[in-house]
Amino acid sequence: APAQAGEAMARMRRFGMESMVFVPFVIGGRISAFLGFASSQKWCKWSDDVISLLRIVSEIFSAAIEKNKAAIDLEKERQLVNALMDSMPDHIYFKDRNSRFIRINKSHAKFFKLGDPSEAIGRTDADLFSCEHADKAFADEQEVIKTGKPVVDLEEKETWADGSVRWASTTKMPLRDEKGNII
């Protein structure tokens, strides 16, 4: 960092600037840029107020840059999850603690004969299957929520609202938040 500041000072002197004050932008724990004032006076004593102002502005900009980087990283992560969800041929869904769909993938939407996965949001199995199947699925999901134990490769009889029957192998996993609570 001192070498960078020295290079900046040398460039500024070529433009006739003699007195300079620099404050670093610290992003991700590293100096990534400098904010500074320069004067063409031969010598200038920079006041503590000016230096404090530069530090505050530097901190604000650094925080904004870090927040923007975090937002960009989060968007990239969201795009990866979306690509994974939408390219999987398996039926993937997420439900809330009341067994309402909060997200399904395209394959599952097609299976449900929905035009878009968002059409499933807020629905339950009772909206799509017979009461017999919906009640069993709800009980299984509530048991997963209560115990935290997944159901793996459950052979499940799906009875649809129109009376048709299909068999499926189902896995139901609890999802946890950052504190370990099942969500």
CSV table of C-alpha atoms in Angstrom, one decimal:
chain,number,residue,atom,x,y,z
A,1,ALA,CA,0.0,0.0,0.0
A,2,PRO,CA,2.8,2.6,0.7
A,3,ALA,CA,4.2,1.9,-2.8
A,4,GLN,CA,0.8,2.6,-4.3
A,5,ALA,CA,0.5,5.8,-2.4
A,6,GLY,CA,4.1,6.8,-3.5
A,7,GLU,CA,3.2,6.2,-7.1
A,8,ALA,CA,0.0,8.3,-6.8
A,9,MET,CA,2.0,11.1,-5.2
A,10,ALA,CA,4.6,11.0,-8.0
A,11,ARG,CA,1.8,11.2,-10.6
A,12,MET,CA,0.1,14.1,-8.8
A,13,ARG,CA,3.4,16.0,-8.6
A,14,ARG,CA,3.7,15.7,-12.4
A,15,PHE,CA,0.4,17.7,-12.5
A,16,GLY,CA,1.8,20.4,-10.2
A,17,MET,CA,0.3,19.1,-7.0
A,18,GLU,CA,2.6,19.5,-4.1
A,19,SER,CA,0.6,18.8,-1.0
A,20,MET,CA,-1.6,15.7,-0.8
A,21,VAL,CA,-3.6,13.7,1.7
A,22,PHE,CA,-4.8,10.1,1.1
A,23,VAL,CA,-7.1,7.8,2.9
A,24,PRO,CA,-7.4,4.1,1.9
A,25,PHE,CA,-10.5,2.3,0.8
A,26,VAL,CA,-10.5,-0.9,2.7
A,27,ILE,CA,-12.6,-3.6,1.1
A,28,GLY,CA,-12.7,-7.2,2.2
A,29,GLY,CA,-9.9,-6.4,4.7
A,30,ARG,CA,-7.6,-5.1,1.9
A,31,ILE,CA,-6.7,-1.7,0.6
A,32,SER,CA,-8.2,-1.5,-2.9
A,33,ALA,CA,-8.1,2.3,-3.6
A,34,PHE,CA,-7.3,5.7,-2.1
A,35,LEU,CA,-9.4,8.8,-1.7
A,36,GLY,CA,-7.4,12.0,-1.5
A,37,PHE,CA,-7.2,15.7,-1.8
A,38,ALA,CA,-4.4,17.5,-3.5
A,39,SER,CA,-3.2,21.1,-3.6
A,40,SER,CA,-0.9,23.0,-5.9
A,41,GLN,CA,0.5,24.9,-3.0
A,42,LYS,CA,4.1,24.2,-2.1
A,43,TRP,CA,3.0,23.1,1.3
A,44,CYS,CA,-0.4,22.7,2.9
A,45,LYS,CA,-1.2,21.4,6.4
A,46,TRP,CA,-4.4,19.4,6.1
A,47,SER,CA,-6.7,20.0,9.0
A,48,ASP,CA,-8.0,17.2,11.2
A,49,ASP,CA,-11.5,18.0,10.0
A,50,VAL,CA,-10.5,17.4,6.4
A,51,ILE,CA,-8.8,14.2,7.2
A,52,SER,CA,-11.7,13.0,9.4
A,53,LEU,CA,-14.1,13.9,6.5
A,54,LEU,CA,-12.0,11.8,4.1
A,55,ARG,CA,-12.0,8.9,6.4
A,56,ILE,CA,-15.8,9.0,6.8
A,57,VAL,CA,-16.3,9.3,3.1
A,58,SER,CA,-13.8,6.4,2.5
A,59,GLU,CA,-15.7,4.2,5.0
A,60,ILE,CA,-19.0,5.0,3.5
A,61,PHE,CA,-17.8,4.2,0.0
A,62,SER,CA,-16.0,1.1,1.1
A,63,ALA,CA,-19.2,-0.2,2.9
A,64,ALA,CA,-21.2,0.6,-0.2
A,65,ILE,CA,-18.8,-1.3,-2.5
A,66,GLU,CA,-18.7,-4.3,-0.1
A,67,LYS,CA,-22.6,-4.3,0.0
A,68,ASN,CA,-22.8,-4.1,-3.8
A,69,LYS,CA,-20.2,-7.0,-4.1
A,70,ALA,CA,-22.3,-9.1,-1.6
A,71,ALA,CA,-25.4,-8.4,-3.7
A,72,ILE,CA,-23.7,-9.4,-6.9
A,73,ASP,CA,-22.4,-12.6,-5.2
A,74,LEU,CA,-25.9,-13.4,-3.9
A,75,GLU,CA,-27.4,-12.9,-7.4
A,76,LYS,CA,-24.8,-15.2,-8.9
A,77,GLU,CA,-25.7,-17.8,-6.2
A,78,ARG,CA,-29.4,-17.4,-6.9
A,79,GLN,CA,-28.8,-17.8,-10.6
A,80,LEU,CA,-26.9,-21.1,-10.0
A,81,VAL,CA,-29.7,-22.4,-7.8
A,82,ASN,CA,-32.3,-21.5,-10.4
A,83,ALA,CA,-30.3,-23.2,-13.1
A,84,LEU,CA,-29.9,-26.3,-11.0
A,85,MET,CA,-33.6,-26.3,-10.1
A,86,ASP,CA,-34.8,-25.8,-13.6
A,87,SER,CA,-32.5,-28.3,-15.3
A,88,MET,CA,-33.2,-31.2,-12.9
A,89,PRO,CA,-35.7,-33.8,-14.3
A,90,ASP,CA,-36.6,-34.8,-10.7
A,91,HIS,CA,-39.4,-33.1,-9.0
A,92,ILE,CA,-38.0,-30.7,-6.4
A,93,TYR,CA,-40.1,-28.6,-4.1
A,94,PHE,CA,-39.8,-26.6,-0.9
A,95,LYS,CA,-42.6,-26.2,1.5
A,96,ASP,CA,-43.1,-24.1,4.6
A,97,ARG,CA,-43.9,-25.4,8.1
A,98,ASN,CA,-47.6,-25.6,7.1
A,99,SER,CA,-46.8,-27.8,4.1
A,100,ARG,CA,-47.6,-25.0,1.6
A,101,PHE,CA,-45.4,-24.9,-1.5
A,102,ILE,CA,-43.0,-22.1,-1.5
A,103,ARG,CA,-41.1,-23.2,-4.6
A,104,ILE,CA,-41.1,-26.0,-7.1
A,105,ASN,CA,-39.0,-26.6,-10.1
A,106,LYS,CA,-40.1,-26.6,-13.8
A,107,SER,CA,-40.2,-30.4,-13.9
A,108,HIS,CA,-42.6,-30.5,-11.0
A,109,ALA,CA,-44.8,-27.7,-12.4
A,110,LYS,CA,-45.1,-29.7,-15.7
A,111,PHE,CA,-46.0,-32.8,-13.7
A,112,PHE,CA,-48.8,-30.7,-11.9
A,113,LYS,CA,-49.8,-29.3,-15.3
A,114,LEU,CA,-49.1,-25.8,-14.2
A,115,GLY,CA,-48.0,-23.2,-16.7
A,116,ASP,CA,-45.3,-21.8,-14.4
A,117,PRO,CA,-43.7,-23.0,-11.1
A,118,SER,CA,-44.9,-19.8,-9.3
A,119,GLU,CA,-48.5,-21.1,-9.7
A,120,ALA,CA,-47.8,-23.6,-7.0
A,121,ILE,CA,-46.8,-21.1,-4.4
A,122,GLY,CA,-49.2,-21.1,-1.4
A,123,ARG,CA,-50.9,-24.3,-2.5
A,124,THR,CA,-50.9,-27.6,-0.5
A,125,ASP,CA,-51.2,-31.2,-1.5
A,126,ALA,CA,-54.9,-30.9,-0.8
A,127,ASP,CA,-55.2,-28.6,-3.8
A,128,LEU,CA,-53.7,-31.2,-6.1
A,129,PHE,CA,-54.3,-34.7,-4.7
A,130,SER,CA,-57.1,-36.6,-3.1
A,131,CYS,CA,-57.7,-36.1,0.6
A,132,GLU,CA,-56.3,-39.5,1.3
A,133,HIS,CA,-52.9,-38.7,-0.2
A,134,ALA,CA,-52.9,-35.1,1.0
A,135,ASP,CA,-53.5,-36.1,4.6
A,136,LYS,CA,-50.8,-38.8,4.5
A,137,ALA,CA,-48.2,-36.4,2.9
A,138,PHE,CA,-49.1,-33.7,5.5
A,139,ALA,CA,-48.6,-36.2,8.3
A,140,ASP,CA,-45.2,-37.3,6.9
A,141,GLU,CA,-44.0,-33.7,6.5
A,142,GLN,CA,-45.2,-32.7,10.0
A,143,GLU,CA,-43.3,-35.7,11.4
A,144,VAL,CA,-40.1,-34.5,9.6
A,145,ILE,CA,-40.6,-31.0,11.0
A,146,LYS,CA,-41.2,-32.4,14.5
A,147,THR,CA,-38.3,-34.9,14.6
A,148,GLY,CA,-35.9,-33.4,12.2
A,149,LYS,CA,-35.4,-36.8,10.7
A,150,PRO,CA,-35.6,-37.1,6.9
A,151,VAL,CA,-37.8,-39.6,5.1
A,152,VAL,CA,-35.7,-41.3,2.4
A,153,ASP,CA,-36.9,-43.3,-0.6
A,154,LEU,CA,-40.5,-43.6,0.7
A,155,GLU,CA,-42.6,-45.6,-1.8
A,156,GLU,CA,-45.6,-43.3,-1.9
A,157,LYS,CA,-49.0,-44.0,-3.5
A,158,GLU,CA,-50.2,-40.7,-5.0
A,159,THR,CA,-54.0,-40.6,-5.5
A,160,TRP,CA,-54.9,-37.6,-7.6
A,161,ALA,CA,-58.1,-35.5,-7.3
A,162,ASP,CA,-59.4,-37.2,-10.5
A,163,GLY,CA,-58.9,-40.6,-8.9
A,164,SER,CA,-55.9,-41.7,-10.9
A,165,VAL,CA,-53.1,-43.4,-9.0
A,166,ARG,CA,-49.3,-43.2,-9.4
A,167,TRP,CA,-46.5,-44.5,-7.4
A,168,ALA,CA,-43.4,-42.4,-6.5
A,169,SER,CA,-40.2,-42.7,-4.5
A,170,THR,CA,-40.1,-39.7,-2.3
A,171,THR,CA,-37.5,-38.1,-0.1
A,172,LYS,CA,-38.4,-35.4,2.4
A,173,MET,CA,-35.7,-33.5,4.1
A,174,PRO,CA,-35.9,-30.8,6.8
A,175,LEU,CA,-34.4,-27.5,5.8
A,176,ARG,CA,-32.8,-25.4,8.6
A,177,ASP,CA,-32.0,-21.8,8.9
A,178,GLU,CA,-28.6,-20.4,10.1
A,179,LYS,CA,-29.5,-21.1,13.7
A,180,GLY,CA,-30.5,-24.7,13.0
A,181,ASN,CA,-34.2,-24.2,13.3
A,182,ILE,CA,-36.4,-26.2,10.8
A,183,ILE,CA,-38.0,-23.8,8.5
